Amino acid sequence: MEAPFDQASAEAAEERGDWATAIAVVSGFAECYSRDHYRHHAHLWHMELLVKAGLLHELAELAETDVHARRRLDRFLYEEDRDGELRRRAEHGDKTALYLLVRLLRARGEQRVAQQAVADIGATDTYAIELANQPLADG
């Protein structure tokens, strides 16, 4: 079954890097947690397009109320090695940011720093504690 919006147009715009067009087409149809899987998928695609377009300020604004935007922003920060921004988000209660911060620090071999971050930010978060205290994998 074909998507009930101009997906081909959005895909073509994305392919050529025309972010404004791709975002306009996708966001006009997107709906968070829609029963219509096309609309929900478009919502997730919209978050991805914002990253590709470098519109992190817009993604950050959406992240204040949208769990998908928050997760995508956190993942972007992790992928870009931005531990300071992850830490700031974690300090403001973003659990995903805390977990990704711990993973990032551990991936760098900074287990003690990861453990301290958990002690500072999420001392009662059992998952973060477990994550920070796992043995580092042998390279």
PDB file of N, CA, C and O in Angstrom, residues 15-77:
ATOM      1  N   GLU A  15      16.846  13.428  -0.847  1.00  0.00           N
ATOM      2  CA  GLU A  15      17.968  12.922  -1.643  1.00  0.00           C
ATOM      3  C   GLU A  15      18.832  14.070  -2.182  1.00  0.00           C
ATOM      4  O   GLU A  15      20.051  13.982  -2.218  1.00  0.00           O
ATOM      5  N   ARG A  16      18.195  15.151  -2.578  1.00  0.00           N
ATOM      6  CA  ARG A  16      18.966  16.274  -3.139  1.00  0.00           C
ATOM      7  C   ARG A  16      19.371  17.296  -2.074  1.00  0.00           C
ATOM      8  O   ARG A  16      19.981  18.318  -2.391  1.00  0.00           O
ATOM      9  N   GLY A  17      19.036  17.017  -0.819  1.00  0.00           N
ATOM     10  CA  GLY A  17      19.433  17.917   0.267  1.00  0.00           C
ATOM     11  C   GLY A  17      18.573  19.154   0.378  1.00  0.00           C
ATOM     12  O   GLY A  17      18.980  20.140   0.995  1.00  0.00           O
ATOM     13  N   ASP A  18      17.391  19.113  -0.180  1.00  0.00           N
ATOM     14  CA  ASP A  18      16.438  20.229  -0.088  1.00  0.00           C
ATOM     15  C   ASP A  18      15.628  20.024   1.192  1.00  0.00           C
ATOM     16  O   ASP A  18      14.492  19.557   1.181  1.00  0.00           O
ATOM     17  N   TRP A  19      16.270  20.362   2.297  1.00  0.00           N
ATOM     18  CA  TRP A  19      15.695  20.069   3.617  1.00  0.00           C
ATOM     19  C   TRP A  19      14.391  20.808   3.867  1.00  0.00           C
ATOM     20  O   TRP A  19      13.466  20.240   4.449  1.00  0.00           O
ATOM     21  N   ALA A  20      14.296  22.044   3.409  1.00  0.00           N
ATOM     22  CA  ALA A  20      13.077  22.816   3.650  1.00  0.00           C
ATOM     23  C   ALA A  20      11.865  22.137   3.014  1.00  0.00           C
ATOM     24  O   ALA A  20      10.812  22.010   3.649  1.00  0.00           O
ATOM     25  N   THR A  21      12.022  21.665   1.788  1.00  0.00           N
ATOM     26  CA  THR A  21      10.918  20.995   1.110  1.00  0.00           C
ATOM     27  C   THR A  21      10.600  19.663   1.774  1.00  0.00           C
ATOM     28  O   THR A  21       9.433  19.358   2.050  1.00  0.00           O
ATOM     29  N   ALA A  22      11.626  18.876   2.031  1.00  0.00           N
ATOM     30  CA  ALA A  22      11.411  17.572   2.660  1.00  0.00           C
ATOM     31  C   ALA A  22      10.716  17.731   4.009  1.00  0.00           C
ATOM     32  O   ALA A  22       9.743  17.027   4.307  1.00  0.00           O
ATOM     33  N   ILE A  23      11.187  18.670   4.810  1.00  0.00           N
ATOM     34  CA  ILE A  23      10.596  18.901   6.136  1.00  0.00           C
ATOM     35  C   ILE A  23       9.154  19.382   6.008  1.00  0.00           C
ATOM     36  O   ILE A  23       8.274  18.933   6.737  1.00  0.00           O
ATOM     37  N   ALA A  24       8.904  20.276   5.064  1.00  0.00           N
ATOM     38  CA  ALA A  24       7.540  20.791   4.887  1.00  0.00           C
ATOM     39  C   ALA A  24       6.568  19.676   4.503  1.00  0.00           C
ATOM     40  O   ALA A  24       5.466  19.584   5.058  1.00  0.00           O
ATOM     41  N   VAL A  25       6.977  18.829   3.576  1.00  0.00           N
ATOM     42  CA  VAL A  25       6.100  17.739   3.136  1.00  0.00           C
ATOM     43  C   VAL A  25       5.858  16.747   4.272  1.00  0.00           C
ATOM     44  O   VAL A  25       4.726  16.382   4.573  1.00  0.00           O
ATOM     45  N   VAL A  26       6.931  16.340   4.935  1.00  0.00           N
ATOM     46  CA  VAL A  26       6.821  15.316   5.978  1.00  0.00           C
ATOM     47  C   VAL A  26       6.131  15.861   7.219  1.00  0.00           C
ATOM     48  O   VAL A  26       5.226  15.226   7.772  1.00  0.00           O
ATOM     49  N   SER A  27       6.532  17.037   7.669  1.00  0.00           N
ATOM     50  CA  SER A  27       5.960  17.565   8.917  1.00  0.00           C
ATOM     51  C   SER A  27       4.482  17.908   8.773  1.00  0.00           C
ATOM     52  O   SER A  27       3.735  17.832   9.749  1.00  0.00           O
ATOM     53  N   GLY A  28       4.060  18.248   7.556  1.00  0.00           N
ATOM     54  CA  GLY A  28       2.657  18.553   7.332  1.00  0.00           C
ATOM     55  C   GLY A  28       1.748  17.341   7.491  1.00  0.00           C
ATOM     56  O   GLY A  28       0.544  17.476   7.691  1.00  0.00           O
ATOM     57  N   PHE A  29       2.322  16.171   7.426  1.00  0.00           N
ATOM     58  CA  PHE A  29       1.570  14.929   7.531  1.00  0.00           C
ATOM     59  C   PHE A  29       1.836  14.199   8.852  1.00  0.00           C
ATOM     60  O   PHE A  29       1.022  13.406   9.317  1.00  0.00           O
ATOM     61  N   ALA A  30       2.968  14.488   9.457  1.00  0.00           N
ATOM     62  CA  ALA A  30       3.434  13.756  10.635  1.00  0.00           C
ATOM     63  C   ALA A  30       2.511  13.940  11.837  1.00  0.00           C
ATOM     64  O   ALA A  30       1.940  15.009  12.038  1.00  0.00           O
ATOM     65  N   GLU A  31       2.414  12.876  12.616  1.00  0.00           N
ATOM     66  CA  GLU A  31       1.635  12.934  13.847  1.00  0.00           C
ATOM     67  C   GLU A  31       2.237  11.956  14.854  1.00  0.00           C
ATOM     68  O   GLU A  31       2.313  10.752  14.605  1.00  0.00           O
ATOM     69  N   CYS A  32       2.660  12.481  15.978  1.00  0.00           N
ATOM     70  CA  CYS A  32       3.258  11.667  17.030  1.00  0.00           C
ATOM     71  C   CYS A  32       2.233  10.692  17.593  1.00  0.00           C
ATOM     72  O   CYS A  32       1.092  11.072  17.871  1.00  0.00           O
ATOM     73  N   TYR A  33       2.636   9.454  17.755  1.00  0.00           N
ATOM     74  CA  TYR A  33       1.798   8.396  18.324  1.00  0.00           C
ATOM     75  C   TYR A  33       0.456   8.238  17.616  1.00  0.00           C
ATOM     76  O   TYR A  33      -0.541   7.881  18.226  1.00  0.00           O
ATOM     77  N   SER A  34       0.434   8.497  16.327  1.00  0.00           N
ATOM     78  CA  SER A  34      -0.792   8.335  15.564  1.00  0.00           C
ATOM     79  C   SER A  34      -1.142   6.856  15.429  1.00  0.00           C
ATOM     80  O   SER A  34      -0.260   6.000  15.370  1.00  0.00           O
ATOM     81  N   ARG A  35      -2.429   6.578  15.355  1.00  0.00           N
ATOM     82  CA  ARG A  35      -2.873   5.206  15.064  1.00  0.00           C
ATOM     83  C   ARG A  35      -2.538   4.846  13.625  1.00  0.00           C
ATOM     84  O   ARG A  35      -2.406   3.682  13.281  1.00  0.00           O
ATOM     85  N   ASP A  36      -2.419   5.869  12.795  1.00  0.00           N
ATOM     86  CA  ASP A  36      -2.032   5.692  11.387  1.00  0.00           C
ATOM     87  C   ASP A  36      -0.516   5.555  11.348  1.00  0.00           C
ATOM     88  O   ASP A  36       0.217   6.513  11.611  1.00  0.00           O
ATOM     89  N   HIS A  37      -0.043   4.366  11.040  1.00  0.00           N
ATOM     90  CA  HIS A  37       1.406   4.137  11.085  1.00  0.00           C
ATOM     91  C   HIS A  37       2.175   5.017  10.097  1.00  0.00           C
ATOM     92  O   HIS A  37       3.329   5.334  10.330  1.00  0.00           O
ATOM     93  N   TYR A  38       1.548   5.443   9.004  1.00  0.00           N
ATOM     94  CA  TYR A  38       2.216   6.356   8.073  1.00  0.00           C
ATOM     95  C   TYR A  38       2.492   7.708   8.746  1.00  0.00           C
ATOM     96  O   TYR A  38       3.546   8.295   8.574  1.00  0.00           O
ATOM     97  N   ARG A  39       1.525   8.173   9.491  1.00  0.00           N
ATOM     98  CA  ARG A  39       1.699   9.462  10.181  1.00  0.00           C
ATOM     99  C   ARG A  39       2.758   9.358  11.275  1.00  0.00           C
ATOM    100  O   ARG A  39       3.568  10.256  11.456  1.00  0.00           O
ATOM    101  N   HIS A  40       2.748   8.262  12.005  1.00  0.00           N
ATOM    102  CA  HIS A  40       3.751   8.091  13.055  1.00  0.00           C
ATOM    103  C   HIS A  40       5.143   7.960  12.442  1.00  0.00           C
ATOM    104  O   HIS A  40       6.106   8.580  12.921  1.00  0.00           O
ATOM    105  N   HIS A  41       5.255   7.175  11.395  1.00  0.00           N
ATOM    106  CA  HIS A  41       6.542   7.050  10.711  1.00  0.00           C
ATOM    107  C   HIS A  41       7.006   8.418  10.190  1.00  0.00           C
ATOM    108  O   HIS A  41       8.195   8.756  10.288  1.00  0.00           O
ATOM    109  N   ALA A  42       6.091   9.194   9.642  1.00  0.00           N
ATOM    110  CA  ALA A  42       6.437  10.533   9.156  1.00  0.00           C
ATOM    111  C   ALA A  42       6.948  11.404  10.301  1.00  0.00           C
ATOM    112  O   ALA A  42       7.865  12.214  10.119  1.00  0.00           O
ATOM    113  N   HIS A  43       6.378  11.223  11.480  1.00  0.00           N
ATOM    114  CA  HIS A  43       6.846  11.985  12.646  1.00  0.00           C
ATOM    115  C   HIS A  43       8.303  11.637  12.960  1.00  0.00           C
ATOM    116  O   HIS A  43       9.134  12.531  13.170  1.00  0.00           O
ATOM    117  N   LEU A  44       8.621  10.354  12.963  1.00  0.00           N
ATOM    118  CA  LEU A  44      10.008   9.939  13.223  1.00  0.00           C
ATOM    119  C   LEU A  44      10.940  10.422  12.117  1.00  0.00           C
ATOM    120  O   LEU A  44      12.069  10.860  12.385  1.00  0.00           O
ATOM    121  N   TRP A  45      10.468  10.368  10.894  1.00  0.00           N
ATOM    122  CA  TRP A  45      11.237  10.850   9.745  1.00  0.00           C
ATOM    123  C   TRP A  45      11.490  12.347   9.884  1.00  0.00           C
ATOM    124  O   TRP A  45      12.584  12.840   9.606  1.00  0.00           O
ATOM    125  N   HIS A  46      10.488  13.082  10.334  1.00  0.00           N
ATOM    126  CA  HIS A  46      10.628  14.519  10.557  1.00  0.00           C
ATOM    127  C   HIS A  46      11.777  14.799  11.532  1.00  0.00           C
ATOM    128  O   HIS A  46      12.602  15.695  11.304  1.00  0.00           O
ATOM    129  N   MET A  47      11.869  14.027  12.614  1.00  0.00           N
ATOM    130  CA  MET A  47      12.952  14.223  13.589  1.00  0.00           C
ATOM    131  C   MET A  47      14.305  13.996  12.922  1.00  0.00           C
ATOM    132  O   MET A  47      15.256  14.739  13.132  1.00  0.00           O
ATOM    133  N   GLU A  48      14.368  12.964  12.088  1.00  0.00           N
ATOM    134  CA  GLU A  48      15.612  12.651  11.380  1.00  0.00           C
ATOM    135  C   GLU A  48      15.986  13.761  10.398  1.00  0.00           C
ATOM    136  O   GLU A  48      17.157  14.142  10.282  1.00  0.00           O
ATOM    137  N   LEU A  49      14.997  14.286   9.707  1.00  0.00           N
ATOM    138  CA  LEU A  49      15.257  15.368   8.757  1.00  0.00           C
ATOM    139  C   LEU A  49      15.786  16.620   9.459  1.00  0.00           C
ATOM    140  O   LEU A  49      16.656  17.321   8.923  1.00  0.00           O
ATOM    141  N   LEU A  50      15.276  16.896  10.652  1.00  0.00           N
ATOM    142  CA  LEU A  50      15.765  18.056  11.402  1.00  0.00           C
ATOM    143  C   LEU A  50      17.250  17.910  11.714  1.00  0.00           C
ATOM    144  O   LEU A  50      18.010  18.877  11.622  1.00  0.00           O
ATOM    145  N   VAL A  51      17.666  16.700  12.055  1.00  0.00           N
ATOM    146  CA  VAL A  51      19.088  16.452  12.317  1.00  0.00           C
ATOM    147  C   VAL A  51      19.895  16.641  11.042  1.00  0.00           C
ATOM    148  O   VAL A  51      20.909  17.342  11.035  1.00  0.00           O
ATOM    149  N   LYS A  52      19.446  16.018   9.962  1.00  0.00           N
ATOM    150  CA  LYS A  52      20.169  16.123   8.691  1.00  0.00           C
ATOM    151  C   LYS A  52      20.275  17.561   8.220  1.00  0.00           C
ATOM    152  O   LYS A  52      21.270  17.949   7.608  1.00  0.00           O
ATOM    153  N   ALA A  53      19.247  18.354   8.497  1.00  0.00           N
ATOM    154  CA  ALA A  53      19.242  19.759   8.085  1.00  0.00           C
ATOM    155  C   ALA A  53      20.052  20.633   9.039  1.00  0.00           C
ATOM    156  O   ALA A  53      20.252  21.812   8.766  1.00  0.00           O
ATOM    157  N   GLY A  54      20.497  20.068  10.146  1.00  0.00           N
ATOM    158  CA  GLY A  54      21.246  20.851  11.129  1.00  0.00           C
ATOM    159  C   GLY A  54      20.364  21.777  11.943  1.00  0.00           C
ATOM    160  O   GLY A  54      20.850  22.744  12.526  1.00  0.00           O
ATOM    161  N   LEU A  55      19.087  21.484  12.007  1.00  0.00           N
ATOM    162  CA  LEU A  55      18.137  22.332  12.749  1.00  0.00           C
ATOM    163  C   LEU A  55      17.989  21.835  14.190  1.00  0.00           C
ATOM    164  O   LEU A  55      16.896  21.516  14.655  1.00  0.00           O
ATOM    165  N   LEU A  56      19.108  21.793  14.873  1.00  0.00           N
ATOM    166  CA  LEU A  56      19.123  21.252  16.232  1.00  0.00           C
ATOM    167  C   LEU A  56      18.348  22.122  17.205  1.00  0.00           C
ATOM    168  O   LEU A  56      17.755  21.611  18.156  1.00  0.00           O
ATOM    169  N   HIS A  57      18.323  23.419  16.966  1.00  0.00           N
ATOM    170  CA  HIS A  57      17.541  24.298  17.842  1.00  0.00           C
ATOM    171  C   HIS A  57      16.053  23.945  17.758  1.00  0.00           C
ATOM    172  O   HIS A  57      15.356  23.929  18.767  1.00  0.00           O
ATOM    173  N   GLU A  58      15.583  23.640  16.552  1.00  0.00           N
ATOM    174  CA  GLU A  58      14.186  23.252  16.382  1.00  0.00           C
ATOM    175  C   GLU A  58      13.928  21.884  17.029  1.00  0.00           C
ATOM    176  O   GLU A  58      12.911  21.680  17.691  1.00  0.00           O
ATOM    177  N   LEU A  59      14.865  20.977  16.853  1.00  0.00           N
ATOM    178  CA  LEU A  59      14.740  19.662  17.470  1.00  0.00           C
ATOM    179  C   LEU A  59      14.748  19.791  18.997  1.00  0.00           C
ATOM    180  O   LEU A  59      13.956  19.149  19.682  1.00  0.00           O
ATOM    181  N   ALA A  60      15.601  20.655  19.523  1.00  0.00           N
ATOM    182  CA  ALA A  60      15.670  20.870  20.980  1.00  0.00           C
ATOM    183  C   ALA A  60      14.361  21.465  21.509  1.00  0.00           C
ATOM    184  O   ALA A  60      13.910  21.093  22.593  1.00  0.00           O
ATOM    185  N   GLU A  61      13.774  22.366  20.750  1.00  0.00           N
ATOM    186  CA  GLU A  61      12.477  22.924  21.161  1.00  0.00           C
ATOM    187  C   GLU A  61      11.412  21.843  21.217  1.00  0.00           C
ATOM    188  O   GLU A  61      10.648  21.758  22.180  1.00  0.00           O
ATOM    189  N   LEU A  62      11.369  21.010  20.187  1.00  0.00           N
ATOM    190  CA  LEU A  62      10.407  19.912  20.168  1.00  0.00           C
ATOM    191  C   LEU A  62      10.689  18.920  21.298  1.00  0.00           C
ATOM    192  O   LEU A  62       9.768  18.340  21.871  1.00  0.00           O
ATOM    193  N   ALA A  63      11.958  18.741  21.619  1.00  0.00           N
ATOM    194  CA  ALA A  63      12.363  17.777  22.650  1.00  0.00           C
ATOM    195  C   ALA A  63      11.820  18.120  24.033  1.00  0.00           C
ATOM    196  O   ALA A  63      11.748  17.253  24.899  1.00  0.00           O
ATOM    197  N   GLU A  64      11.421  19.357  24.225  1.00  0.00           N
ATOM    198  CA  GLU A  64      10.859  19.746  25.520  1.00  0.00           C
ATOM    199  C   GLU A  64       9.542  19.044  25.802  1.00  0.00           C
ATOM    200  O   GLU A  64       9.191  18.823  26.963  1.00  0.00           O
ATOM    201  N   THR A  65       8.811  18.674  24.742  1.00  0.00           N
ATOM    202  CA  THR A  65       7.508  18.043  24.926  1.00  0.00           C
ATOM    203  C   THR A  65       7.330  16.753  24.132  1.00  0.00           C
ATOM    204  O   THR A  65       6.328  16.067  24.309  1.00  0.00           O
ATOM    205  N   ASP A  66       8.274  16.412  23.282  1.00  0.00           N
ATOM    206  CA  ASP A  66       8.135  15.267  22.382  1.00  0.00           C
ATOM    207  C   ASP A  66       9.235  14.247  22.674  1.00  0.00           C
ATOM    208  O   ASP A  66      10.412  14.525  22.488  1.00  0.00           O
ATOM    209  N   VAL A  67       8.834  13.074  23.113  1.00  0.00           N
ATOM    210  CA  VAL A  67       9.794  12.041  23.483  1.00  0.00           C
ATOM    211  C   VAL A  67      10.657  11.605  22.296  1.00  0.00           C
ATOM    212  O   VAL A  67      11.840  11.323  22.465  1.00  0.00           O
ATOM    213  N   HIS A  68      10.097  11.572  21.106  1.00  0.00           N
ATOM    214  CA  HIS A  68      10.870  11.155  19.935  1.00  0.00           C
ATOM    215  C   HIS A  68      11.939  12.188  19.593  1.00  0.00           C
ATOM    216  O   HIS A  68      13.057  11.831  19.233  1.00  0.00           O
ATOM    217  N   ALA A  69      11.606  13.450  19.697  1.00  0.00           N
ATOM    218  CA  ALA A  69      12.583  14.510  19.453  1.00  0.00           C
ATOM    219  C   ALA A  69      13.686  14.455  20.516  1.00  0.00           C
ATOM    220  O   ALA A  69      14.863  14.602  20.202  1.00  0.00           O
ATOM    221  N   ARG A  70      13.283  14.223  21.757  1.00  0.00           N
ATOM    222  CA  ARG A  70      14.260  14.136  22.846  1.00  0.00           C
ATOM    223  C   ARG A  70      15.234  12.988  22.599  1.00  0.00           C
ATOM    224  O   ARG A  70      16.448  13.159  22.695  1.00  0.00           O
ATOM    225  N   ARG A  71      14.696  11.843  22.262  1.00  0.00           N
ATOM    226  CA  ARG A  71      15.565  10.678  22.020  1.00  0.00           C
ATOM    227  C   ARG A  71      16.484  10.902  20.826  1.00  0.00           C
ATOM    228  O   ARG A  71      17.653  10.527  20.859  1.00  0.00           O
ATOM    229  N   ARG A  72      15.951  11.514  19.764  1.00  0.00           N
ATOM    230  CA  ARG A  72      16.781  11.733  18.566  1.00  0.00           C
ATOM    231  C   ARG A  72      17.864  12.757  18.853  1.00  0.00           C
ATOM    232  O   ARG A  72      18.997  12.610  18.397  1.00  0.00           O
ATOM    233  N   LEU A  73      17.528  13.791  19.619  1.00  0.00           N
ATOM    234  CA  LEU A  73      18.536  14.782  19.992  1.00  0.00           C
ATOM    235  C   LEU A  73      19.616  14.135  20.848  1.00  0.00           C
ATOM    236  O   LEU A  73      20.813  14.342  20.607  1.00  0.00           O
ATOM    237  N   ASP A  74      19.218  13.347  21.814  1.00  0.00           N
ATOM    238  CA  ASP A  74      20.194  12.664  22.663  1.00  0.00           C
ATOM    239  C   ASP A  74      21.098  11.756  21.836  1.00  0.00           C
ATOM    240  O   ASP A  74      22.315  11.729  22.029  1.00  0.00           O
ATOM    241  N   ARG A  75      20.512  11.008  20.916  1.00  0.00           N
ATOM    242  CA  ARG A  75      21.306  10.116  20.078  1.00  0.00           C
ATOM    243  C   ARG A  75      22.284  10.912  19.207  1.00  0.00           C
ATOM    244  O   ARG A  75      23.449  10.523  19.048  1.00  0.00           O
ATOM    245  N   PHE A  76      21.833  12.051  18.687  1.00  0.00           N
ATOM    246  CA  PHE A  76      22.725  12.906  17.905  1.00  0.00           C
ATOM    247  C   PHE A  76      23.904  13.366  18.757  1.00  0.00           C
ATOM    248  O   PHE A  76      25.057  13.308  18.324  1.00  0.00           O
ATOM    249  N   LEU A  77      23.633  13.815  19.960  1.00  0.00           N
ATOM    250  CA  LEU A  77      24.697  14.282  20.850  1.00  0.00           C
ATOM    251  C   LEU A  77      25.677  13.155  21.163  1.00  0.00           C
ATOM    252  O   LEU A  77      26.887  13.369  21.201  1.00  0.00           O
TER     253      LEU A  77
END
